[in-house]
Coordinates of C-alpha atoms in Angstrom, one line a residue:
Chain X
X8 CA 60.2 0.4 -24.7
X9 CA 58.1 -2.6 -25.6
X10 CA 55.0 -1.8 -27.5
X11 CA 52.2 -4.0 -28.9
X12 CA 49.9 -2.7 -31.6
X13 CA 46.6 -4.6 -32.3
X14 CA 45.6 -4.2 -35.9
X15 CA 42.7 -5.5 -38.1
X16 CA 42.3 -6.5 -41.7
X17 CA 39.2 -4.7 -43.0
X18 CA 37.6 -4.3 -46.4
X19 CA 38.3 -1.1 -48.3
X20 CA 35.1 0.8 -48.0
X21 CA 34.8 2.4 -51.4
X22 CA 32.4 -0.3 -52.7
X23 CA 28.8 -1.2 -52.6
X24 CA 28.4 -4.0 -50.1
X25 CA 26.2 -7.0 -50.7
X26 CA 24.9 -9.6 -48.3
X27 CA 25.1 -13.3 -48.8
X28 CA 21.9 -15.1 -49.9
X29 CA 21.3 -16.6 -46.4
X30 CA 21.5 -13.1 -44.9
X31 CA 24.2 -14.0 -42.4
X32 CA 27.1 -11.9 -43.5
X33 CA 28.7 -9.5 -46.0
X34 CA 29.5 -11.1 -49.4
X35 CA 33.2 -11.0 -49.6
X36 CA 33.3 -11.4 -53.4
X37 CA 35.4 -8.7 -55.0
X38 CA 36.3 -7.0 -51.7
X39 CA 39.8 -5.6 -51.3
X40 CA 41.4 -5.4 -47.9
X41 CA 43.8 -3.1 -46.0
X42 CA 44.9 -2.3 -42.5
X43 CA 42.1 -0.4 -40.6
X44 CA 43.0 3.3 -40.8
X45 CA 43.0 3.9 -37.1
X46 CA 45.3 0.9 -36.6
X47 CA 47.8 2.4 -39.1
X48 CA 47.9 5.5 -36.9
X49 CA 48.4 3.2 -33.9
X50 CA 51.3 1.5 -35.7
X51 CA 52.8 4.9 -36.5
X52 CA 52.5 6.0 -32.9
X53 CA 54.3 2.9 -31.8
X54 CA 57.1 3.4 -34.3
X55 CA 57.5 7.0 -33.3
X56 CA 57.6 6.2 -29.6
X57 CA 60.3 3.6 -30.1
X58 CA 62.3 5.9 -32.3
X59 CA 62.1 8.7 -29.7
X60 CA 63.3 6.2 -27.2
X61 CA 66.6 5.7 -29.0
X62 CA 65.2 2.8 -31.0
X63 CA 65.5 0.6 -28.0
X64 CA 62.8 -2.0 -27.5
X65 CA 60.3 -3.6 -29.8
X66 CA 57.1 -2.9 -31.7
X67 CA 55.0 -6.1 -32.0
X68 CA 52.0 -6.2 -34.3
X69 CA 49.2 -8.6 -33.3
X70 CA 46.1 -9.4 -35.3
X71 CA 43.2 -11.9 -35.2
X72 CA 41.9 -13.4 -38.4
X73 CA 42.5 -15.8 -41.2
X74 CA 45.8 -16.6 -42.8
X75 CA 45.1 -13.8 -45.3
X76 CA 45.7 -11.3 -42.5
X77 CA 49.4 -12.1 -42.7
X78 CA 49.4 -9.5 -45.6
X79 CA 48.4 -6.8 -43.1
X80 CA 51.0 -7.9 -40.6
X81 CA 53.7 -7.7 -43.4
X82 CA 52.6 -4.2 -44.2
X83 CA 53.1 -3.2 -40.6
X84 CA 56.5 -5.0 -40.6
X85 CA 57.4 -3.1 -43.8
X86 CA 56.5 0.2 -42.0
X87 CA 59.1 -0.8 -39.3
X88 CA 57.4 -3.0 -36.8
X89 CA 59.8 -5.7 -35.4
X90 CA 57.6 -8.9 -35.4
X91 CA 54.1 -10.0 -35.9
X92 CA 51.6 -12.5 -34.3
X93 CA 48.6 -13.9 -36.1
X94 CA 45.9 -15.3 -33.8
X95 CA 44.3 -17.6 -36.3
X96 CA 40.5 -17.8 -36.6
X97 CA 38.1 -18.5 -39.5
X98 CA 35.9 -15.6 -38.6
X99 CA 36.1 -12.9 -35.9
X100 CA 33.2 -13.4 -33.5
X101 CA 30.5 -10.7 -33.3
X102 CA 31.0 -10.6 -29.6
X103 CA 33.6 -8.0 -28.9
X104 CA 34.5 -9.5 -25.5
X105 CA 35.4 -12.8 -27.2
X106 CA 37.8 -10.9 -29.5
X107 CA 39.3 -9.0 -26.5
X108 CA 39.8 -12.2 -24.6
X109 CA 41.8 -13.7 -27.4
X110 CA 44.0 -10.6 -27.7
X111 CA 44.4 -10.3 -24.0
X112 CA 45.6 -13.9 -23.7
X113 CA 48.3 -13.1 -26.2
X114 CA 49.3 -9.8 -24.5
X115 CA 49.1 -11.0 -20.9
X116 CA 52.7 -12.1 -20.4
X117 CA 54.3 -9.9 -23.0
X118 CA 55.7 -7.3 -20.6
X119 CA 54.5 -4.4 -22.8
X120 CA 54.9 -0.9 -21.7
X121 CA 52.2 0.3 -24.0
X122 CA 49.4 -1.5 -25.9
X123 CA 48.0 0.5 -28.8
X124 CA 44.8 -0.1 -30.7
X125 CA 42.9 2.0 -33.2
X126 CA 39.8 3.7 -31.8
X127 CA 37.4 1.7 -33.9
X128 CA 37.5 -0.9 -36.7
X129 CA 35.6 0.5 -39.6
X130 CA 34.0 -2.9 -40.5
X131 CA 32.5 -4.1 -37.3
X132 CA 32.4 -0.5 -35.8
X133 CA 32.4 -2.1 -32.3
X134 CA 34.9 0.3 -30.7
X135 CA 35.2 -1.9 -27.6
X136 CA 38.2 -4.1 -28.1
X137 CA 40.7 -1.7 -26.6
X138 CA 39.0 -0.9 -23.3
X139 CA 38.0 -4.5 -22.9
X140 CA 41.6 -5.7 -23.2
X141 CA 42.7 -3.1 -20.7
X142 CA 40.1 -4.4 -18.2
X143 CA 41.0 -8.0 -18.8
X144 CA 44.7 -7.1 -18.2
X145 CA 44.0 -4.6 -15.4
X146 CA 46.0 -1.8 -17.0
X147 CA 45.1 1.9 -17.3
X148 CA 43.2 2.8 -20.5
X149 CA 42.7 6.0 -22.4
X150 CA 40.5 5.9 -25.5
X151 CA 40.2 8.2 -28.5
X152 CA 43.7 9.7 -28.2
X153 CA 44.7 12.5 -30.6
X154 CA 47.6 14.0 -28.7
X155 CA 50.1 12.1 -26.8
X156 CA 53.3 12.6 -24.8
X157 CA 55.1 9.8 -23.0
X158 CA 57.9 10.6 -20.6
X159 CA 59.5 7.8 -18.5
X160 CA 56.7 5.9 -16.8
X161 CA 53.9 8.4 -17.3
X162 CA 51.9 9.7 -20.1
X163 CA 49.6 12.6 -20.9
X164 CA 47.0 12.3 -23.7
X165 CA 44.2 14.4 -25.1
X166 CA 41.1 12.5 -26.1
X167 CA 38.3 13.5 -28.4
X168 CA 34.8 14.1 -27.1
X169 CA 31.8 15.2 -29.1
X170 CA 32.6 18.9 -29.6
X171 CA 35.4 19.0 -27.1
X172 CA 38.3 17.1 -25.6
X173 CA 39.8 16.0 -22.3
X174 CA 43.4 15.9 -21.1
X175 CA 44.2 12.7 -19.3
X176 CA 47.2 11.6 -17.3
X177 CA 48.1 8.0 -16.8
X178 CA 50.9 5.7 -15.6
X179 CA 52.6 3.1 -17.8
X180 CA 52.0 0.3 -18.6
X181 CA 48.8 1.4 -20.3
X182 CA 46.5 0.7 -23.2
X183 CA 45.6 3.6 -25.6
X184 CA 43.2 3.7 -28.5
X185 CA 44.4 6.0 -31.2
X186 CA 42.1 8.5 -33.0
X187 CA 42.4 10.4 -36.2
X188 CA 44.6 13.5 -35.8
X189 CA 47.5 12.0 -33.9
X190 CA 49.7 11.4 -36.9
X191 CA 49.8 10.2 -40.5
X192 CA 51.1 6.8 -41.2
X193 CA 54.4 6.4 -43.1
X194 CA 54.6 4.5 -46.3
X195 CA 56.6 1.3 -46.3
X196 CA 59.9 1.9 -48.2
X197 CA 61.2 -0.7 -50.7
X198 CA 64.0 -1.5 -48.1
X199 CA 61.3 -1.9 -45.5
X200 CA 59.3 -4.2 -47.7
X201 CA 62.3 -6.4 -48.4
X202 CA 63.2 -6.5 -44.7
X203 CA 59.6 -7.4 -43.7
X204 CA 59.9 -10.7 -45.5
X205 CA 62.6 -11.8 -43.1
X206 CA 61.0 -10.6 -39.9
X207 CA 59.4 -13.2 -37.6
X208 CA 55.6 -13.8 -37.9
X209 CA 54.2 -16.3 -35.4
X210 CA 50.9 -18.0 -36.0
X211 CA 48.8 -19.6 -33.3
X212 CA 45.1 -20.3 -32.8
X213 CA 42.8 -17.7 -31.2
X214 CA 41.1 -18.6 -27.9
X215 CA 37.8 -16.8 -27.6
X216 CA 35.8 -18.3 -24.7
X217 CA 32.0 -17.9 -24.5
X218 CA 30.1 -15.4 -26.6
X219 CA 26.8 -13.6 -25.6
X220 CA 26.4 -11.6 -28.8
X221 CA 25.7 -13.2 -32.2
X222 CA 24.6 -11.9 -35.6
X223 CA 20.9 -12.6 -36.2
X224 CA 21.1 -11.2 -39.7
X225 CA 22.8 -8.7 -41.9
X226 CA 21.0 -6.3 -44.2
X227 CA 21.5 -3.2 -46.3
X228 CA 20.1 0.1 -45.2
X229 CA 17.3 1.7 -47.3
X230 CA 18.8 3.9 -50.0
X231 CA 18.3 7.6 -49.7
X232 CA 16.3 8.9 -52.7
X233 CA 18.1 11.7 -54.5
X234 CA 16.5 15.0 -53.9
X235 CA 15.8 18.1 -55.9
X236 CA 18.2 20.7 -57.2
X237 CA 16.5 24.0 -56.5
X238 CA 18.6 26.4 -58.5
X239 CA 22.0 27.7 -59.3
X240 CA 22.2 30.9 -57.3
X241 CA 21.0 32.8 -54.3
X242 CA 17.7 33.1 -56.2
X243 CA 17.0 29.5 -55.0
X244 CA 17.2 30.5 -51.3
X245 CA 13.5 31.5 -50.9
X246 CA 12.4 28.1 -52.3
X247 CA 14.8 26.3 -50.0
X248 CA 13.4 28.2 -47.0
X249 CA 9.8 27.4 -48.1
X250 CA 10.7 23.6 -48.3
X251 CA 12.5 23.6 -45.0
X252 CA 9.4 25.2 -43.4
X253 CA 6.6 23.3 -45.1
X254 CA 8.0 20.0 -46.3
X255 CA 10.9 19.1 -44.1
X256 CA 9.5 21.1 -41.2
X257 CA 12.9 21.8 -39.7
X258 CA 12.7 25.6 -39.7
Chain H
X8 CA 10.0 -8.2 -16.0
X9 CA 13.5 -6.8 -15.8
X10 CA 15.0 -3.6 -14.3
X11 CA 17.2 -1.3 -16.3
X12 CA 20.2 0.6 -15.1
X13 CA 20.9 3.6 -17.3
X14 CA 24.0 5.7 -17.1
X15 CA 23.1 9.4 -17.5
X16 CA 26.0 11.3 -19.2
X17 CA 27.2 14.4 -17.5
X18 CA 29.7 16.9 -18.8
X19 CA 31.0 19.9 -17.0
X20 CA 28.3 19.5 -14.3
X21 CA 25.5 19.5 -16.8
X22 CA 23.3 16.6 -18.0
X23 CA 23.8 16.0 -21.7
X24 CA 20.8 15.6 -24.1
X25 CA 22.0 12.1 -24.7
X26 CA 21.2 11.3 -21.1
X27 CA 17.6 12.2 -21.7
X28 CA 17.6 10.1 -24.9
X29 CA 19.1 7.1 -22.9
X30 CA 16.5 7.4 -20.1
X31 CA 13.8 7.5 -22.8
X32 CA 15.2 4.4 -24.4
X33 CA 15.6 2.7 -21.0
X34 CA 11.9 3.3 -20.3
X35 CA 11.0 1.7 -23.6
X36 CA 13.2 -1.3 -22.7
X37 CA 11.7 -1.7 -19.2
X38 CA 8.2 -1.5 -20.5
X39 CA 8.9 -4.0 -23.3
X40 CA 10.3 -6.4 -20.9
X41 CA 7.2 -6.4 -18.8
X42 CA 7.3 -3.3 -16.6
X43 CA 10.6 -3.2 -14.8
X44 CA 12.0 -0.2 -13.1
X45 CA 14.4 2.3 -14.6
X46 CA 17.3 3.4 -12.3
X47 CA 19.4 6.2 -13.7
X48 CA 23.0 6.7 -12.4
X49 CA 23.9 10.3 -12.0
X50 CA 27.6 10.8 -11.1
X51 CA 29.3 14.1 -10.5
X52 CA 30.7 16.6 -8.1
X53 CA 28.7 17.4 -4.9
X54 CA 25.6 19.3 -6.1
X55 CA 24.9 17.1 -9.1
X56 CA 21.7 15.8 -7.4
X57 CA 20.1 19.0 -8.5
X58 CA 20.1 17.6 -12.0
X59 CA 18.0 14.5 -11.1
X60 CA 14.6 16.0 -11.9
X61 CA 15.1 15.9 -15.6
X62 CA 15.8 12.1 -15.4
X63 CA 12.6 11.5 -13.5
X64 CA 10.7 13.6 -16.0
X65 CA 11.9 11.4 -18.8
X66 CA 10.9 8.1 -17.1
X67 CA 13.5 7.2 -14.4
X68 CA 11.8 5.5 -11.4
X69 CA 14.8 6.2 -9.3
X70 CA 17.9 8.3 -9.7
X71 CA 21.1 6.9 -8.1
X72 CA 23.1 9.9 -7.1
X73 CA 26.9 9.3 -7.0
X74 CA 28.3 12.6 -5.6
X75 CA 32.0 13.0 -5.0
X76 CA 34.6 15.6 -5.9
X77 CA 36.5 12.7 -7.6
X78 CA 33.6 12.6 -10.2
X79 CA 33.8 16.3 -11.1
X80 CA 35.4 15.1 -14.3
X81 CA 35.0 11.8 -16.1
X82 CA 36.5 9.1 -13.9
X83 CA 36.2 5.9 -15.9
X84 CA 37.9 3.5 -13.5
X85 CA 35.9 4.4 -10.4
X86 CA 32.7 4.7 -12.4
X87 CA 33.1 1.3 -14.2
X88 CA 33.9 -0.5 -10.9
X89 CA 30.9 1.1 -9.2
X90 CA 28.5 0.3 -12.0
X91 CA 29.8 -3.2 -12.4
X92 CA 29.3 -3.8 -8.7
X93 CA 25.7 -2.5 -8.9
X94 CA 25.0 -4.7 -11.9
X95 CA 26.6 -7.8 -10.4
X96 CA 23.9 -8.4 -7.8
X97 CA 21.4 -9.8 -10.2
X98 CA 18.9 -6.9 -9.8
X99 CA 19.1 -5.8 -13.4
X100 CA 18.3 -7.4 -16.7
X101 CA 19.8 -4.6 -18.8
X102 CA 22.2 -1.7 -18.6
X103 CA 22.0 1.1 -21.0
X104 CA 24.7 3.6 -22.1
X105 CA 25.0 6.3 -24.7
X106 CA 27.2 5.5 -27.7
X107 CA 29.3 8.6 -27.1
X108 CA 33.0 9.0 -26.4
X109 CA 32.3 8.5 -22.7
X110 CA 29.7 5.7 -23.1
X111 CA 31.9 3.8 -25.6
X112 CA 34.8 4.1 -23.1
X113 CA 32.8 3.1 -20.0
X114 CA 30.5 0.3 -21.2
X115 CA 33.2 -2.0 -22.6
X116 CA 35.0 -1.7 -19.2
X117 CA 31.9 -2.7 -17.4
X118 CA 31.2 -5.6 -19.8
X119 CA 34.7 -7.0 -19.4
X120 CA 34.5 -6.8 -15.6
X121 CA 31.2 -8.7 -15.6
X122 CA 31.9 -11.0 -18.6
X123 CA 28.7 -9.6 -20.0
X124 CA 27.6 -9.1 -23.6
X125 CA 27.6 -5.6 -25.1
X126 CA 25.7 -4.5 -28.2
X127 CA 27.4 -1.4 -29.6
X128 CA 25.9 1.7 -31.0
X129 CA 22.3 0.6 -31.8
X130 CA 19.9 2.7 -33.8
X131 CA 17.0 0.6 -32.5
X132 CA 16.3 -2.4 -30.4
X133 CA 13.5 -4.8 -29.2
X134 CA 13.2 -7.5 -26.7
X135 CA 12.5 -10.9 -28.2
X136 CA 12.1 -14.0 -26.0
X137 CA 14.4 -12.5 -23.3
X138 CA 17.1 -11.6 -25.7
X139 CA 17.9 -8.0 -26.9
X140 CA 17.9 -7.6 -30.6
X141 CA 19.6 -4.4 -31.8
X142 CA 20.4 -2.8 -35.1
X143 CA 24.0 -1.8 -35.3
X144 CA 25.4 0.1 -38.4
X145 CA 28.6 -1.4 -39.7
X146 CA 31.0 -0.8 -42.7
X147 CA 30.6 3.0 -42.6
X148 CA 26.8 2.6 -42.2
X149 CA 26.6 0.7 -45.5
X150 CA 25.6 -2.5 -43.8
X151 CA 23.3 -3.0 -40.8
X152 CA 24.0 -5.9 -38.4
X153 CA 21.1 -7.2 -36.4
X154 CA 22.8 -8.5 -33.2
X155 CA 21.2 -10.7 -30.7
X156 CA 22.4 -10.4 -27.1
X157 CA 21.6 -13.0 -24.4
X158 CA 22.5 -13.3 -20.7
X159 CA 22.0 -10.8 -17.9
X160 CA 22.9 -8.1 -17.5
X161 CA 22.7 -7.3 -21.2
X162 CA 24.6 -4.1 -22.0
X163 CA 23.4 -1.8 -24.8
X164 CA 24.8 1.4 -26.2
X165 CA 22.2 3.7 -27.9
X166 CA 23.3 5.9 -30.7
X167 CA 22.9 9.7 -30.1
X168 CA 19.7 11.0 -31.7
X169 CA 18.3 7.5 -32.4
X170 CA 15.8 8.1 -29.6
X171 CA 14.1 11.5 -29.2
X172 CA 13.8 12.5 -25.5
X173 CA 10.2 11.9 -24.5
X174 CA 8.6 13.1 -21.3
X175 CA 7.2 10.3 -19.1
X176 CA 7.1 11.9 -15.7
X177 CA 7.7 9.8 -12.7
X178 CA 7.8 11.2 -9.1
X179 CA 11.4 12.2 -8.3
X180 CA 12.9 9.5 -6.2
X181 CA 16.6 9.7 -5.4
X182 CA 18.9 7.3 -3.7
X183 CA 22.5 8.2 -2.8
X184 CA 25.0 5.7 -4.2
X185 CA 28.5 5.2 -2.8
X186 CA 31.5 4.7 -5.1
X187 CA 32.7 1.1 -4.9
X188 CA 36.3 2.4 -4.8
X189 CA 38.0 5.6 -3.8
X190 CA 37.5 7.9 -6.8
X191 CA 40.7 9.7 -6.1
X192 CA 42.7 6.5 -6.4
X193 CA 42.0 6.0 -10.1
X194 CA 45.1 5.5 -12.2
X195 CA 43.6 7.3 -15.2
X196 CA 43.1 11.0 -14.2
X197 CA 41.1 13.5 -16.3
X198 CA 42.9 16.8 -15.5
X199 CA 41.2 19.2 -17.9
X200 CA 37.9 19.4 -19.9
X201 CA 38.0 21.5 -23.0
X202 CA 34.5 22.4 -24.0
X203 CA 33.6 23.1 -27.6
X204 CA 35.5 22.7 -30.8
X205 CA 34.8 25.4 -33.3
X206 CA 31.0 25.3 -32.9
X207 CA 29.2 26.6 -29.8
X208 CA 26.9 23.5 -29.6
X209 CA 28.1 19.9 -29.4
X210 CA 27.8 18.2 -32.8
X211 CA 25.9 15.3 -31.3
X212 CA 23.4 17.6 -29.4
X213 CA 22.7 20.0 -32.2
X214 CA 19.4 19.6 -34.1
X215 CA 21.0 21.5 -37.0
X216 CA 24.6 21.2 -38.3
X217 CA 26.2 23.5 -40.8
X218 CA 29.3 21.6 -42.2
X219 CA 32.0 23.1 -44.4
X220 CA 34.4 21.5 -46.8
X221 CA 37.4 22.3 -48.8
X222 CA 35.2 24.4 -51.2
X223 CA 35.3 27.1 -48.6
X224 CA 39.0 27.6 -49.5
X225 CA 40.3 29.1 -46.3
X226 CA 39.9 28.9 -42.5
X227 CA 38.5 32.5 -42.3
X228 CA 35.6 31.6 -44.7
X229 CA 34.1 29.3 -42.0
X230 CA 32.7 32.6 -40.7
X231 CA 30.0 31.9 -43.4
X232 CA 29.1 28.7 -41.6
X233 CA 29.3 30.3 -38.1
X234 CA 26.9 33.0 -39.2
X235 CA 24.4 30.6 -40.6
X236 CA 24.7 28.5 -37.4
X237 CA 24.1 31.6 -35.4
X238 CA 21.0 32.4 -37.5
X239 CA 19.5 29.0 -36.6
X240 CA 20.4 29.6 -33.0
X241 CA 20.6 25.8 -32.3
X242 CA 23.2 24.8 -34.8
X243 CA 26.7 23.4 -34.6
X244 CA 29.5 23.8 -37.1
X245 CA 31.2 20.6 -38.5
X246 CA 33.8 20.0 -41.1
X247 CA 35.3 17.4 -43.4
X248 CA 38.5 15.6 -42.8
X249 CA 40.2 17.6 -45.6
X250 CA 39.4 20.8 -43.6
X251 CA 40.6 19.5 -40.2
X252 CA 43.8 18.1 -41.9
X253 CA 44.4 21.6 -43.2
X254 CA 44.1 22.9 -39.7
X255 CA 41.2 25.2 -40.6
X256 CA 39.0 23.6 -37.9
X257 CA 39.9 21.5 -34.9
X258 CA 39.9 17.7 -35.3
X259 CA 37.0 17.4 -32.8
X260 CA 34.8 19.0 -35.5
X261 CA 35.4 16.3 -38.0
X262 CA 32.3 14.4 -39.3
X263 CA 32.8 11.1 -41.1
X264 CA 34.4 7.7 -41.1
X265 CA 37.3 8.8 -39.0
X266 CA 35.4 11.5 -37.1
X267 CA 32.0 11.8 -35.6
X268 CA 28.7 10.2 -36.7
X269 CA 25.9 12.7 -36.6
X270 CA 22.2 12.5 -37.2
X271 CA 20.7 16.0 -36.9
X272 CA 17.3 17.0 -38.1
X273 CA 18.9 19.3 -40.6
X274 CA 22.4 19.0 -42.1
X275 CA 23.6 21.7 -44.4
X276 CA 26.8 20.8 -46.3
X277 CA 28.7 23.7 -47.9
X278 CA 31.5 23.3 -50.3
X279 CA 31.5 19.6 -49.6
X280 CA 31.8 17.3 -52.6
X281 CA 30.7 14.3 -50.6
X282 CA 33.6 11.9 -50.3
X283 CA 32.3 8.5 -49.2
X284 CA 34.1 8.9 -45.8
X285 CA 32.2 12.1 -45.1
X286 CA 28.9 10.7 -46.2
X287 CA 29.4 7.8 -43.8
X288 CA 29.2 10.1 -40.9
X289 CA 26.1 12.1 -41.9
X290 CA 23.9 10.0 -44.2
X291 CA 21.5 9.3 -41.3
X292 CA 20.7 13.0 -41.0
X293 CA 16.9 13.5 -41.4
X294 CA 17.1 16.3 -43.9
X295 CA 20.2 17.1 -46.0
X296 CA 20.9 20.3 -47.9
X297 CA 23.9 20.6 -50.2
X298 CA 25.4 23.8 -51.6
X299 CA 28.2 23.2 -54.0
X300 CA 29.3 24.6 -57.3
X301 CA 29.9 21.2 -58.9
X302 CA 26.6 19.8 -60.1
X303 CA 28.2 16.3 -60.3
X304 CA 29.3 16.3 -56.6
X305 CA 28.3 13.0 -55.0
X306 CA 26.7 14.9 -52.0
X307 CA 23.8 15.8 -54.4
X308 CA 23.0 12.1 -54.7
X309 CA 22.0 11.9 -51.0
X310 CA 20.8 15.5 -50.5
X311 CA 17.1 16.2 -50.2
X312 CA 17.6 19.7 -51.5
X313 CA 20.5 21.1 -53.4
X314 CA 21.7 24.4 -54.8
X315 CA 24.4 24.2 -57.4
X316 CA 26.2 27.5 -57.1
X317 CA 28.7 29.7 -55.4
X318 CA 28.7 29.3 -51.6
X319 CA 30.1 32.8 -51.2
X320 CA 27.1 34.2 -52.8
X321 CA 24.4 31.8 -51.5
X322 CA 25.5 31.6 -47.8
X323 CA 24.9 35.3 -46.9
X324 CA 21.5 35.2 -48.6
X325 CA 20.6 32.0 -46.8
X326 CA 21.7 33.3 -43.4
X327 CA 19.6 36.5 -43.9
X328 CA 16.6 34.4 -45.0
X329 CA 16.9 32.0 -42.0
X330 CA 17.1 35.1 -39.7
X331 CA 14.0 36.5 -41.3
X332 CA 12.1 33.2 -41.2
X333 CA 12.9 32.8 -37.5
X334 CA 12.0 36.3 -36.7
X335 CA 8.6 35.7 -38.2
X336 CA 8.2 32.2 -36.7

């Protein structure tokens, strides 16, 4: 089974973000980076499918970004992926379709049985790359997958809805976007980290095409003011009810 | 002047509240762009036309009814092809979708078919010199990107609860719309719809959310949240990732970075310390109440009202008080 996994280098979120003086982008000073969570679960899904298939085939990790993103590819290789491709670009475009075009161009002639993406990248929060790639390649697409069975040339997945879910059947080859709940990613072993250094990692320029969406500006949302502590026991409940009725007007 | 095509979300044969929000937003967009028409697509099994009235009531000039047994469940391939075909004739300046699981699945497919631009998950937008300018939360909602979208049609996803449904009654005009392809021939087949996670009301539809965290200690203690939600009558129950990872609640109930983003009028967090990943999913709630025994829990930093104390003592009292208040109101 030949599986491609699209991953993204994203900032670790446990920081206060700042915007550059010209208001055009996030200030990268002091940021740390890792593989997007959802993409880690997509890598894990790819590795498990290959293992279930007698370890026959290949898991290829593809990312789009600067040379620094080789670090994230190496992490995936250390987890067990077979090879990596970096589509080199100074900056990912704000237009999701431009990103999808670059990835689709790389995937097009790869002969993949499955293309896996994370549901969403937690930096851009676009959540559109997967279904756009599927359309560009004309392959079936199931998004937000949190349960998955693949048998031969067909798959059955359960996808998250707001307050519910859907069971979906699809033929391979297909593209799936992976949601939280499908699995937990494995940690790279020391042996895996050593092996990753010798695995192939190809670098080529990304091809985006035209873009319709551009960033006009970046800003920080208004801070929420800290509220009031009303008490330390059920004795505070009447005051809470009063405030919900009179001040917040939600009861 | 530009016409707006809006996709009204249906689940299990019922219009979702987000459909009324989207039509409300589409009306604003049409009016801002000089008085275009709003055409709402209503797709479903035969009989779905009966739901068209609510769309006209919220500002749709015309409801395009796409009735076929093949649309009884979500059919993204046939729907995307049909909507893309409708948009490709040049009759529409904009297409509007809800930023829900379905809308975020469907709209990128349509954008890719048309080579059109798509602005994801906007909390607000305006038309500026022909371009759509929308605010899109990024980096867990810690940054707001203002994105500008040019070209027609311009595709926009509106975040649930960002627009309150507003009545703007138009005469009910329906037009039947044919599927561009055989809906039964889609490769991707939705074979079962499972409604409802742990809560009785959808997290994105509920004006009130009672969310529980690890502080509740066990699955059975979520009864405290269920009881409070029942007392409100219009509340859903949500959970943190720690809770869904423990298997105390289904994954579909998870609020946060890796779960759902919610913006209810009232969010009550119980036994939730407020990990940054959870706060990312609920910080846009209008009013936040936190109940936690740790006075230093980060959730108190963003809560409007807090009670530092034992949830097992406070929750039954709060449930009784909400019941009493609603009985009076």
